[in-house]
Every structure is written in C-alpha cells, then in structure tokens.
CSV table of N, CA and C in Angstrom, one decimal:
chain,number,residue,atom,x,y,z
A,1,MET,N,37.9,16.4,-52.4
A,1,MET,CA,37.4,15.8,-51.1
A,1,MET,C,36.3,16.7,-50.6
A,2,SER,N,35.4,16.1,-49.9
A,2,SER,CA,34.3,16.8,-49.4
A,2,SER,C,34.8,17.8,-48.4
A,3,LYS,N,34.5,19.1,-48.6
A,3,LYS,CA,34.9,20.2,-47.7
A,3,LYS,C,34.2,20.0,-46.3
A,4,LYS,N,33.2,19.2,-46.2
A,4,LYS,CA,32.5,18.9,-44.9
A,4,LYS,C,33.5,18.3,-44.0
A,5,LEU,N,34.4,17.5,-44.5
A,5,LEU,CA,35.4,16.8,-43.6
A,5,LEU,C,36.4,17.7,-43.0
A,6,VAL,N,36.7,18.9,-43.6
A,6,VAL,CA,37.7,19.8,-43.1
A,6,VAL,C,37.3,20.3,-41.7
A,7,GLY,N,38.3,20.2,-40.8
A,7,GLY,CA,38.0,20.6,-39.4
A,7,GLY,C,38.9,19.9,-38.4
A,8,LYS,N,38.7,20.2,-37.2
A,8,LYS,CA,39.5,19.6,-36.1
A,8,LYS,C,38.5,18.8,-35.2
A,9,TYR,N,39.0,17.6,-34.8
A,9,TYR,CA,38.1,16.6,-34.1
A,9,TYR,C,38.9,16.0,-32.9
A,10,LYS,N,38.1,15.7,-31.8
A,10,LYS,CA,38.7,15.1,-30.7
A,10,LYS,C,38.1,13.7,-30.5
A,11,LEU,N,38.9,12.7,-30.2
A,11,LEU,CA,38.4,11.4,-30.0
A,11,LEU,C,37.5,11.3,-28.8
A,12,ALA,N,36.3,10.7,-29.0
A,12,ALA,CA,35.3,10.6,-28.0
A,12,ALA,C,35.1,9.1,-27.5
A,13,SER,N,35.2,8.2,-28.5
A,13,SER,CA,35.1,6.8,-28.1
A,13,SER,C,35.8,5.9,-29.1
A,14,SER,N,36.1,4.7,-28.7
A,14,SER,CA,36.7,3.7,-29.6
A,14,SER,C,36.1,2.3,-29.3
A,15,GLU,N,35.8,1.6,-30.3
A,15,GLU,CA,35.3,0.2,-30.2
A,15,GLU,C,36.3,-0.7,-30.9
A,16,ASN,N,36.9,-1.7,-30.2
A,16,ASN,CA,37.7,-2.7,-30.7
A,16,ASN,C,39.1,-2.2,-31.1
A,17,PHE,N,39.5,-1.0,-30.6
A,17,PHE,CA,40.8,-0.4,-31.0
A,17,PHE,C,42.0,-1.3,-30.5
A,18,GLU,N,41.9,-1.8,-29.3
A,18,GLU,CA,43.0,-2.6,-28.8
A,18,GLU,C,43.2,-3.9,-29.7
A,19,ALA,N,42.1,-4.5,-30.1
A,19,ALA,CA,42.2,-5.7,-30.9
A,19,ALA,C,42.8,-5.4,-32.3
A,20,PHE,N,42.4,-4.2,-32.8
A,20,PHE,CA,43.0,-3.7,-34.1
A,20,PHE,C,44.5,-3.5,-34.0
A,21,MET,N,44.9,-2.9,-32.9
A,21,MET,CA,46.4,-2.7,-32.7
A,21,MET,C,47.1,-4.0,-32.6
A,22,LYS,N,46.5,-5.0,-31.9
A,22,LYS,CA,47.1,-6.3,-31.7
A,22,LYS,C,47.3,-7.0,-33.0
A,23,GLU,N,46.3,-6.9,-33.9
A,23,GLU,CA,46.3,-7.5,-35.2
A,23,GLU,C,47.5,-6.9,-36.0
A,24,LEU,N,47.8,-5.6,-35.8
A,24,LEU,CA,48.9,-4.9,-36.5
A,24,LEU,C,50.2,-5.3,-35.9
A,25,GLY,N,50.2,-6.0,-34.8
A,25,GLY,CA,51.5,-6.4,-34.2
A,25,GLY,C,52.0,-5.4,-33.2
A,26,VAL,N,51.2,-4.5,-32.7
A,26,VAL,CA,51.7,-3.5,-31.8
A,26,VAL,C,51.8,-4.2,-30.4
A,27,ASN,N,53.0,-3.9,-29.7
A,27,ASN,CA,53.2,-4.6,-28.5
A,27,ASN,C,52.3,-4.1,-27.4
A,28,PHE,N,52.2,-4.9,-26.3
A,28,PHE,CA,51.2,-4.8,-25.3
A,28,PHE,C,51.3,-3.4,-24.6
A,29,MET,N,52.5,-2.9,-24.3
A,29,MET,CA,52.7,-1.7,-23.6
A,29,MET,C,52.2,-0.5,-24.4
A,30,LEU,N,52.6,-0.5,-25.7
A,30,LEU,CA,52.2,0.6,-26.6
A,30,LEU,C,50.7,0.6,-26.8
A,31,ARG,N,50.1,-0.6,-26.9
A,31,ARG,CA,48.6,-0.7,-27.0
A,31,ARG,C,47.9,-0.1,-25.8
A,32,LYS,N,48.4,-0.3,-24.6
A,32,LYS,CA,47.8,0.3,-23.4
A,32,LYS,C,48.0,1.8,-23.5
A,33,ILE,N,49.1,2.3,-23.9
A,33,ILE,CA,49.3,3.8,-24.0
A,33,ILE,C,48.4,4.4,-25.0
A,34,ALA,N,48.4,3.8,-26.2
A,34,ALA,CA,47.5,4.3,-27.3
A,34,ALA,C,46.1,4.3,-27.0
A,35,HIS,N,45.6,3.2,-26.3
A,35,HIS,CA,44.2,3.1,-25.9
A,35,HIS,C,43.8,4.2,-25.0
A,36,ASN,N,44.6,4.7,-24.2
A,36,ASN,CA,44.3,5.8,-23.2
A,36,ASN,C,44.7,7.2,-23.7
A,37,ALA,N,45.2,7.3,-24.9
A,37,ALA,CA,45.7,8.6,-25.3
A,37,ALA,C,44.6,9.5,-25.7
A,38,VAL,N,44.8,10.8,-25.5
A,38,VAL,CA,43.9,11.9,-26.0
A,38,VAL,C,44.3,12.1,-27.4
A,39,VAL,N,43.4,12.0,-28.4
A,39,VAL,CA,43.7,12.1,-29.8
A,39,VAL,C,42.9,13.3,-30.4
A,40,ILE,N,43.7,14.1,-31.1
A,40,ILE,CA,43.1,15.2,-31.9
A,40,ILE,C,43.5,15.0,-33.4
A,41,VAL,N,42.5,15.0,-34.3
A,41,VAL,CA,42.7,14.8,-35.7
A,41,VAL,C,42.2,16.1,-36.4
A,42,GLU,N,43.1,16.5,-37.3
A,42,GLU,CA,42.7,17.7,-38.1
A,42,GLU,C,42.9,17.4,-39.6
A,43,ILE,N,41.8,17.8,-40.3
A,43,ILE,CA,41.9,17.7,-41.8
A,43,ILE,C,41.9,19.1,-42.4
A,44,ILE,N,42.9,19.4,-43.2
A,44,ILE,CA,43.2,20.7,-43.7
A,44,ILE,C,43.2,20.6,-45.2
A,45,GLU,N,42.6,21.6,-45.9
A,45,GLU,CA,42.7,21.7,-47.4
A,45,GLU,C,43.6,22.9,-47.7
A,46,GLU,N,44.6,22.7,-48.5
A,46,GLU,CA,45.5,23.7,-48.9
A,46,GLU,C,45.1,24.3,-50.3
A,47,ASP,N,45.6,25.4,-50.6
A,47,ASP,CA,45.2,26.1,-51.9
A,47,ASP,C,45.8,25.4,-53.1
A,48,ASP,N,46.9,24.6,-53.0
A,48,ASP,CA,47.6,24.0,-54.1
A,48,ASP,C,47.1,22.6,-54.5
A,49,GLY,N,45.9,22.2,-53.9
A,49,GLY,CA,45.4,20.9,-54.3
A,49,GLY,C,45.9,19.8,-53.3
A,50,PHE,N,46.7,20.2,-52.4
A,50,PHE,CA,47.2,19.2,-51.3
A,50,PHE,C,46.2,19.3,-50.1
A,51,TRP,N,46.2,18.2,-49.4
A,51,TRP,CA,45.5,18.1,-48.1
A,51,TRP,C,46.5,17.7,-47.1
A,52,ILE,N,46.2,18.0,-45.8
A,52,ILE,CA,47.0,17.6,-44.7
A,52,ILE,C,46.1,16.9,-43.7
A,53,LEU,N,46.5,15.7,-43.2
A,53,LEU,CA,45.8,15.0,-42.2
A,53,LEU,C,46.8,15.0,-41.0
A,54,LYS,N,46.4,15.7,-39.9
A,54,LYS,CA,47.2,15.7,-38.7
A,54,LYS,C,46.6,14.8,-37.7
A,55,ASN,N,47.5,14.0,-37.0
A,55,ASN,CA,47.1,13.1,-35.9
A,55,ASN,C,47.9,13.4,-34.7
A,56,ASP,N,47.4,14.1,-33.7
A,56,ASP,CA,48.1,14.5,-32.5
A,56,ASP,C,47.6,13.7,-31.4
A,57,SER,N,48.5,13.1,-30.6
A,57,SER,CA,48.1,12.4,-29.4
A,57,SER,C,49.0,12.8,-28.2
A,58,THR,N,48.8,12.2,-27.1
A,58,THR,CA,49.6,12.5,-25.9
A,58,THR,C,51.0,12.0,-26.1
A,59,PHE,N,51.2,11.1,-27.1
A,59,PHE,CA,52.6,10.5,-27.3
A,59,PHE,C,53.2,10.7,-28.7
A,60,ARG,N,52.4,11.1,-29.7
A,60,ARG,CA,52.9,11.3,-31.0
A,60,ARG,C,52.2,12.4,-31.7
A,61,HIS,N,53.0,13.1,-32.6
A,61,HIS,CA,52.4,14.2,-33.4
A,61,HIS,C,52.8,13.9,-34.8
A,62,LEU,N,51.9,13.5,-35.6
A,62,LEU,CA,52.2,13.1,-37.0
A,62,LEU,C,51.3,13.8,-38.0
A,63,GLN,N,51.8,14.0,-39.2
A,63,GLN,CA,50.9,14.5,-40.2
A,63,GLN,C,51.4,13.9,-41.6
A,64,VAL,N,50.4,13.8,-42.5
A,64,VAL,CA,50.7,13.4,-43.8
A,64,VAL,C,50.1,14.4,-44.8
A,65,ARG,N,50.9,14.8,-45.8
A,65,ARG,CA,50.4,15.8,-46.8
A,65,ARG,C,50.2,15.0,-48.1
A,66,PHE,N,49.1,15.1,-48.7
A,66,PHE,CA,48.7,14.2,-49.8
A,66,PHE,C,47.8,14.9,-50.9
A,67,ARG,N,47.8,14.3,-52.1
A,67,ARG,CA,46.8,14.6,-53.1
A,67,ARG,C,46.0,13.3,-53.3
A,68,LEU,N,44.7,13.5,-53.6
A,68,LEU,CA,43.9,12.3,-53.8
A,68,LEU,C,44.5,11.4,-54.9
A,69,GLY,N,44.5,10.1,-54.7
A,69,GLY,CA,44.9,9.2,-55.7
A,69,GLY,C,46.4,9.0,-55.9
A,70,GLU,N,47.2,9.8,-55.2
A,70,GLU,CA,48.7,9.8,-55.4
A,70,GLU,C,49.3,9.1,-54.1
A,71,PRO,N,50.1,8.0,-54.3
A,71,PRO,CA,50.8,7.4,-53.2
A,71,PRO,C,51.8,8.3,-52.5
A,72,VAL,N,51.8,8.2,-51.2
A,72,VAL,CA,52.7,9.1,-50.4
A,72,VAL,C,53.3,8.2,-49.2
A,73,GLU,N,54.5,8.4,-48.9
A,73,GLU,CA,55.1,7.7,-47.7
A,73,GLU,C,54.6,8.3,-46.4
A,74,GLU,N,54.3,7.4,-45.5
A,74,GLU,CA,53.7,7.8,-44.2
A,74,GLU,C,54.3,7.0,-43.1
A,75,VAL,N,54.5,7.6,-41.9
A,75,VAL,CA,54.9,6.9,-40.7
A,75,VAL,C,53.6,6.9,-39.9
A,76,THR,N,53.1,5.7,-39.5
A,76,THR,CA,51.9,5.6,-38.7
A,76,THR,C,52.1,5.9,-37.2
A,77,PRO,N,51.1,6.1,-36.4
A,77,PRO,CA,51.2,6.3,-35.0
A,77,PRO,C,52.0,5.2,-34.3
A,78,ASP,N,51.9,4.0,-34.8
A,78,ASP,CA,52.6,2.8,-34.1
A,78,ASP,C,54.0,2.6,-34.7
A,79,GLY,N,54.5,3.6,-35.6
A,79,GLY,CA,55.8,3.5,-36.1
A,79,GLY,C,56.1,2.8,-37.4
A,80,ARG,N,55.0,2.2,-38.0
A,80,ARG,CA,55.2,1.5,-39.3
A,80,ARG,C,55.4,2.5,-40.4
A,81,HIS,N,56.2,2.2,-41.4
A,81,HIS,CA,56.4,3.0,-42.6
A,81,HIS,C,55.5,2.3,-43.6
A,82,VAL,N,54.6,3.1,-44.2
A,82,VAL,CA,53.7,2.5,-45.2
A,82,VAL,C,53.6,3.5,-46.4
A,83,LEU,N,53.1,2.9,-47.5
A,83,LEU,CA,52.8,3.7,-48.7
A,83,LEU,C,51.3,3.9,-48.7
A,84,THR,N,50.9,5.2,-48.5
A,84,THR,CA,49.5,5.5,-48.3
A,84,THR,C,48.9,6.2,-49.6
A,85,THR,N,47.7,5.8,-49.9
A,85,THR,CA,47.0,6.4,-51.0
A,85,THR,C,45.6,6.8,-50.4
A,86,PHE,N,45.2,8.0,-50.6
A,86,PHE,CA,43.9,8.5,-50.2
A,86,PHE,C,43.0,8.6,-51.4
A,87,THR,N,41.8,8.1,-51.3
A,87,THR,CA,40.8,8.3,-52.3
A,87,THR,C,39.5,8.8,-51.7
A,88,LEU,N,38.6,9.3,-52.5
A,88,LEU,CA,37.3,9.8,-52.1
A,88,LEU,C,36.2,9.0,-52.7
A,89,ASP,N,35.3,8.4,-51.9
A,89,ASP,CA,34.1,7.7,-52.4
A,89,ASP,C,32.9,8.5,-51.8
A,90,GLU,N,32.3,9.3,-52.7
A,90,GLU,CA,31.2,10.2,-52.2
A,90,GLU,C,31.8,11.1,-51.1
A,91,ASP,N,31.3,11.0,-49.9
A,91,ASP,CA,31.8,11.8,-48.8
A,91,ASP,C,32.7,11.1,-47.9
A,92,LYS,N,33.2,9.9,-48.3
A,92,LYS,CA,34.1,9.1,-47.5
A,92,LYS,C,35.5,9.3,-47.9
A,93,LEU,N,36.4,9.6,-47.0
A,93,LEU,CA,37.8,9.7,-47.3
A,93,LEU,C,38.4,8.3,-46.9
A,94,ILE,N,39.0,7.6,-47.9
A,94,ILE,CA,39.5,6.3,-47.7
A,94,ILE,C,41.0,6.3,-47.8
A,95,GLN,N,41.6,5.8,-46.8
A,95,GLN,CA,43.1,5.8,-46.7
A,95,GLN,C,43.6,4.3,-46.8
A,96,HIS,N,44.3,4.0,-47.8
A,96,HIS,CA,44.8,2.6,-48.0
A,96,HIS,C,46.3,2.7,-47.6
A,97,GLN,N,46.6,2.0,-46.5
A,97,GLN,CA,48.0,1.9,-46.1
A,97,GLN,C,48.6,0.6,-46.5
A,98,LYS,N,49.6,0.6,-47.4
A,98,LYS,CA,50.2,-0.6,-47.9
A,98,LYS,C,51.5,-0.8,-47.1
A,99,ALA,N,51.7,-1.9,-46.5
A,99,ALA,CA,52.9,-2.2,-45.7
A,99,ALA,C,54.1,-2.2,-46.6
A,100,THR,N,55.2,-1.8,-46.1
A,100,THR,CA,56.4,-1.8,-46.9
A,100,THR,C,57.4,-2.9,-46.5
A,101,LYS,N,57.1,-3.6,-45.4
A,101,LYS,CA,57.9,-4.7,-45.0
A,101,LYS,C,57.0,-6.0,-45.1
A,102,ASN,N,57.7,-7.1,-45.4
A,102,ASN,CA,56.9,-8.4,-45.6
A,102,ASN,C,56.2,-8.8,-44.3
A,103,ASN,N,56.7,-8.6,-43.1
A,103,ASN,CA,56.1,-9.0,-41.9
A,103,ASN,C,55.0,-8.1,-41.4
A,104,GLU,N,54.7,-7.0,-42.1
A,104,GLU,CA,53.6,-6.1,-41.7
A,104,GLU,C,52.4,-6.3,-42.5
A,105,LYS,N,51.3,-5.6,-42.0
A,105,LYS,CA,50.0,-5.8,-42.7
A,105,LYS,C,49.5,-4.5,-43.3
A,106,ASP,N,48.6,-4.6,-44.3
A,106,ASP,CA,48.0,-3.5,-44.9
A,106,ASP,C,46.8,-3.1,-44.1
A,107,THR,N,46.4,-1.8,-44.1
A,107,THR,CA,45.2,-1.4,-43.4
A,107,THR,C,44.4,-0.5,-44.3
A,108,ILE,N,43.1,-0.4,-44.0
A,108,ILE,CA,42.2,0.6,-44.7
A,108,ILE,C,41.5,1.4,-43.6
A,109,ILE,N,41.6,2.7,-43.7
A,109,ILE,CA,40.9,3.6,-42.8
A,109,ILE,C,40.0,4.5,-43.5
A,110,THR,N,38.7,4.4,-43.1
A,110,THR,CA,37.6,5.2,-43.8
A,110,THR,C,37.1,6.2,-42.8
A,111,ARG,N,37.1,7.5,-43.3
A,111,ARG,CA,36.6,8.6,-42.5
A,111,ARG,C,35.3,9.2,-43.1
A,112,GLU,N,34.3,9.4,-42.3
A,112,GLU,CA,33.1,10.0,-42.9
A,112,GLU,C,32.3,10.7,-41.7
A,113,LEU,N,31.6,11.7,-42.1
A,113,LEU,CA,30.8,12.5,-41.2
A,113,LEU,C,29.4,11.9,-41.0
A,114,ARG,N,29.0,11.6,-39.8
A,114,ARG,CA,27.6,11.2,-39.5
A,114,ARG,C,27.1,12.0,-38.3
A,115,ASP,N,26.0,12.7,-38.5
A,115,ASP,CA,25.4,13.4,-37.4
A,115,ASP,C,26.4,14.4,-36.7
A,116,GLY,N,27.3,15.0,-37.6
A,116,GLY,CA,28.3,16.0,-37.1
A,116,GLY,C,29.5,15.3,-36.4
A,117,LYS,N,29.6,14.0,-36.4
A,117,LYS,CA,30.7,13.3,-35.8
A,117,LYS,C,31.6,12.7,-36.9
A,118,LEU,N,32.9,12.7,-36.7
A,118,LEU,CA,33.8,12.0,-37.7
A,118,LEU,C,33.9,10.6,-37.2
A,119,ILE,N,33.4,9.7,-38.1
A,119,ILE,CA,33.4,8.2,-37.8
A,119,ILE,C,34.6,7.7,-38.6
A,120,THR,N,35.5,7.1,-37.8
A,120,THR,CA,36.7,6.5,-38.4
A,120,THR,C,36.7,5.0,-38.2
A,121,THR,N,36.6,4.3,-39.4
A,121,THR,CA,36.6,2.8,-39.3
A,121,THR,C,37.9,2.3,-39.8
A,122,CYS,N,38.6,1.5,-39.0
A,122,CYS,CA,39.9,1.0,-39.3
A,122,CYS,C,39.8,-0.5,-39.5
A,123,GLN,N,40.4,-1.0,-40.6
A,123,GLN,CA,40.3,-2.4,-41.0
A,123,GLN,C,41.7,-3.0,-41.2
A,124,CYS,N,42.0,-4.1,-40.5
A,124,CYS,CA,43.2,-4.9,-40.8
A,124,CYS,C,42.8,-6.3,-40.8
A,125,GLU,N,42.9,-6.9,-42.0
A,125,GLU,CA,42.5,-8.3,-42.2
A,125,GLU,C,41.0,-8.4,-41.7
A,126,ASP,N,40.8,-9.3,-40.7
A,126,ASP,CA,39.4,-9.5,-40.3
A,126,ASP,C,39.0,-8.7,-39.1
A,127,VAL,N,39.9,-7.8,-38.6
A,127,VAL,CA,39.6,-7.0,-37.4
A,127,VAL,C,39.2,-5.6,-37.8
A,128,THR,N,38.1,-5.2,-37.3
A,128,THR,CA,37.6,-3.8,-37.5
A,128,THR,C,37.4,-3.0,-36.2
A,129,CYS,N,37.8,-1.8,-36.3
A,129,CYS,CA,37.7,-0.9,-35.1
A,129,CYS,C,36.9,0.4,-35.6
A,130,VAL,N,36.1,0.9,-34.7
A,130,VAL,CA,35.4,2.1,-35.0
A,130,VAL,C,35.7,3.2,-34.0
A,131,ARG,N,36.2,4.3,-34.4
A,131,ARG,CA,36.5,5.4,-33.5
A,131,ARG,C,35.6,6.6,-33.8
A,132,VAL,N,35.0,7.3,-32.8
A,132,VAL,CA,34.1,8.4,-33.0
A,132,VAL,C,34.8,9.6,-32.5
A,133,LEU,N,34.9,10.7,-33.3
A,133,LEU,CA,35.5,11.9,-32.9
A,133,LEU,C,34.5,13.1,-33.0
A,134,HIS,N,34.5,14.0,-32.1
A,134,HIS,CA,33.6,15.1,-32.1
A,134,HIS,C,34.3,16.3,-32.6
A,135,ARG,N,33.6,17.1,-33.4
A,135,ARG,CA,34.2,18.4,-34.0
A,135,ARG,C,34.5,19.3,-32.8
A,136,ILE,N,35.7,20.0,-32.8
A,136,ILE,CA,36.0,20.9,-31.8
A,136,ILE,C,36.2,22.3,-32.3
A,137,ASN,N,36.0,22.6,-33.6
A,137,ASN,CA,36.1,23.9,-34.1
A,137,ASN,C,35.1,24.1,-35.2
C-alpha cells in the first residue's frame, strides 16, 4: 500500500452521504446520527505485513486488520457483517465489501490522497458519496 495513505484524518465534508446510507437500508434515525457524527479515520501499517483501518466516530469505534488481497470479516459502522477485501490500484486503496446476507448490498469504498486530503468515494449500486478528510497528524 502507498505509505502516503498512512496517517490520521478528520472528516471535513460529505456529499450525498445520507442517500448512500439510505441505499444501504440504514434507518432514518441512524442516518441522522451518522450524518452529524465527528469521524476520525486512521490508516496504520504494521511490521508483519498487516494494515489497520480505524474508523472512530461519536457513536462507534471500529477497526479492521487486513492484508491486501485477502478477504476478512468486518462489521461496518451501520452494523452490517461483510466480507471485505482490500486491494491497491496505484495510490488508491480500494475496499470491496461483500454482503453476507441476501437482503443486503455490496459496496466499494475507494480512498486516495488529493492535495493532502483523503478523498473517500463510497459506491452502492447507483448511489455515490464523496467524503473529504483532512490529515490531523
């Protein structure tokens, strides 16, 4: 993975996040809470080839430990259990979340640095959301 992505970031803005959550089937009340949450994301590289993606907000503290290309079980901020595989395409970290229940949907989350900001693009079917995070360390 590009070492440029390693760091801690704070959410600065979101575009279309509520529509993205609605597409996932997140209930109205949880969408409102998540939309207003303070979010800190941290990407850590460990010495053993593993990476950690931490996602801390005012209502959930989650992390996933992974190796590129290897599926791992993950619980998402909205409580879904998914099978996640991270890949790297140049300097983009791509997270494929495969639903484990028939009534849930797959998502793709792409993270990349642009002008010192972590740009996170979330895709679920035809709905796309873009979240911009500023480096805080």
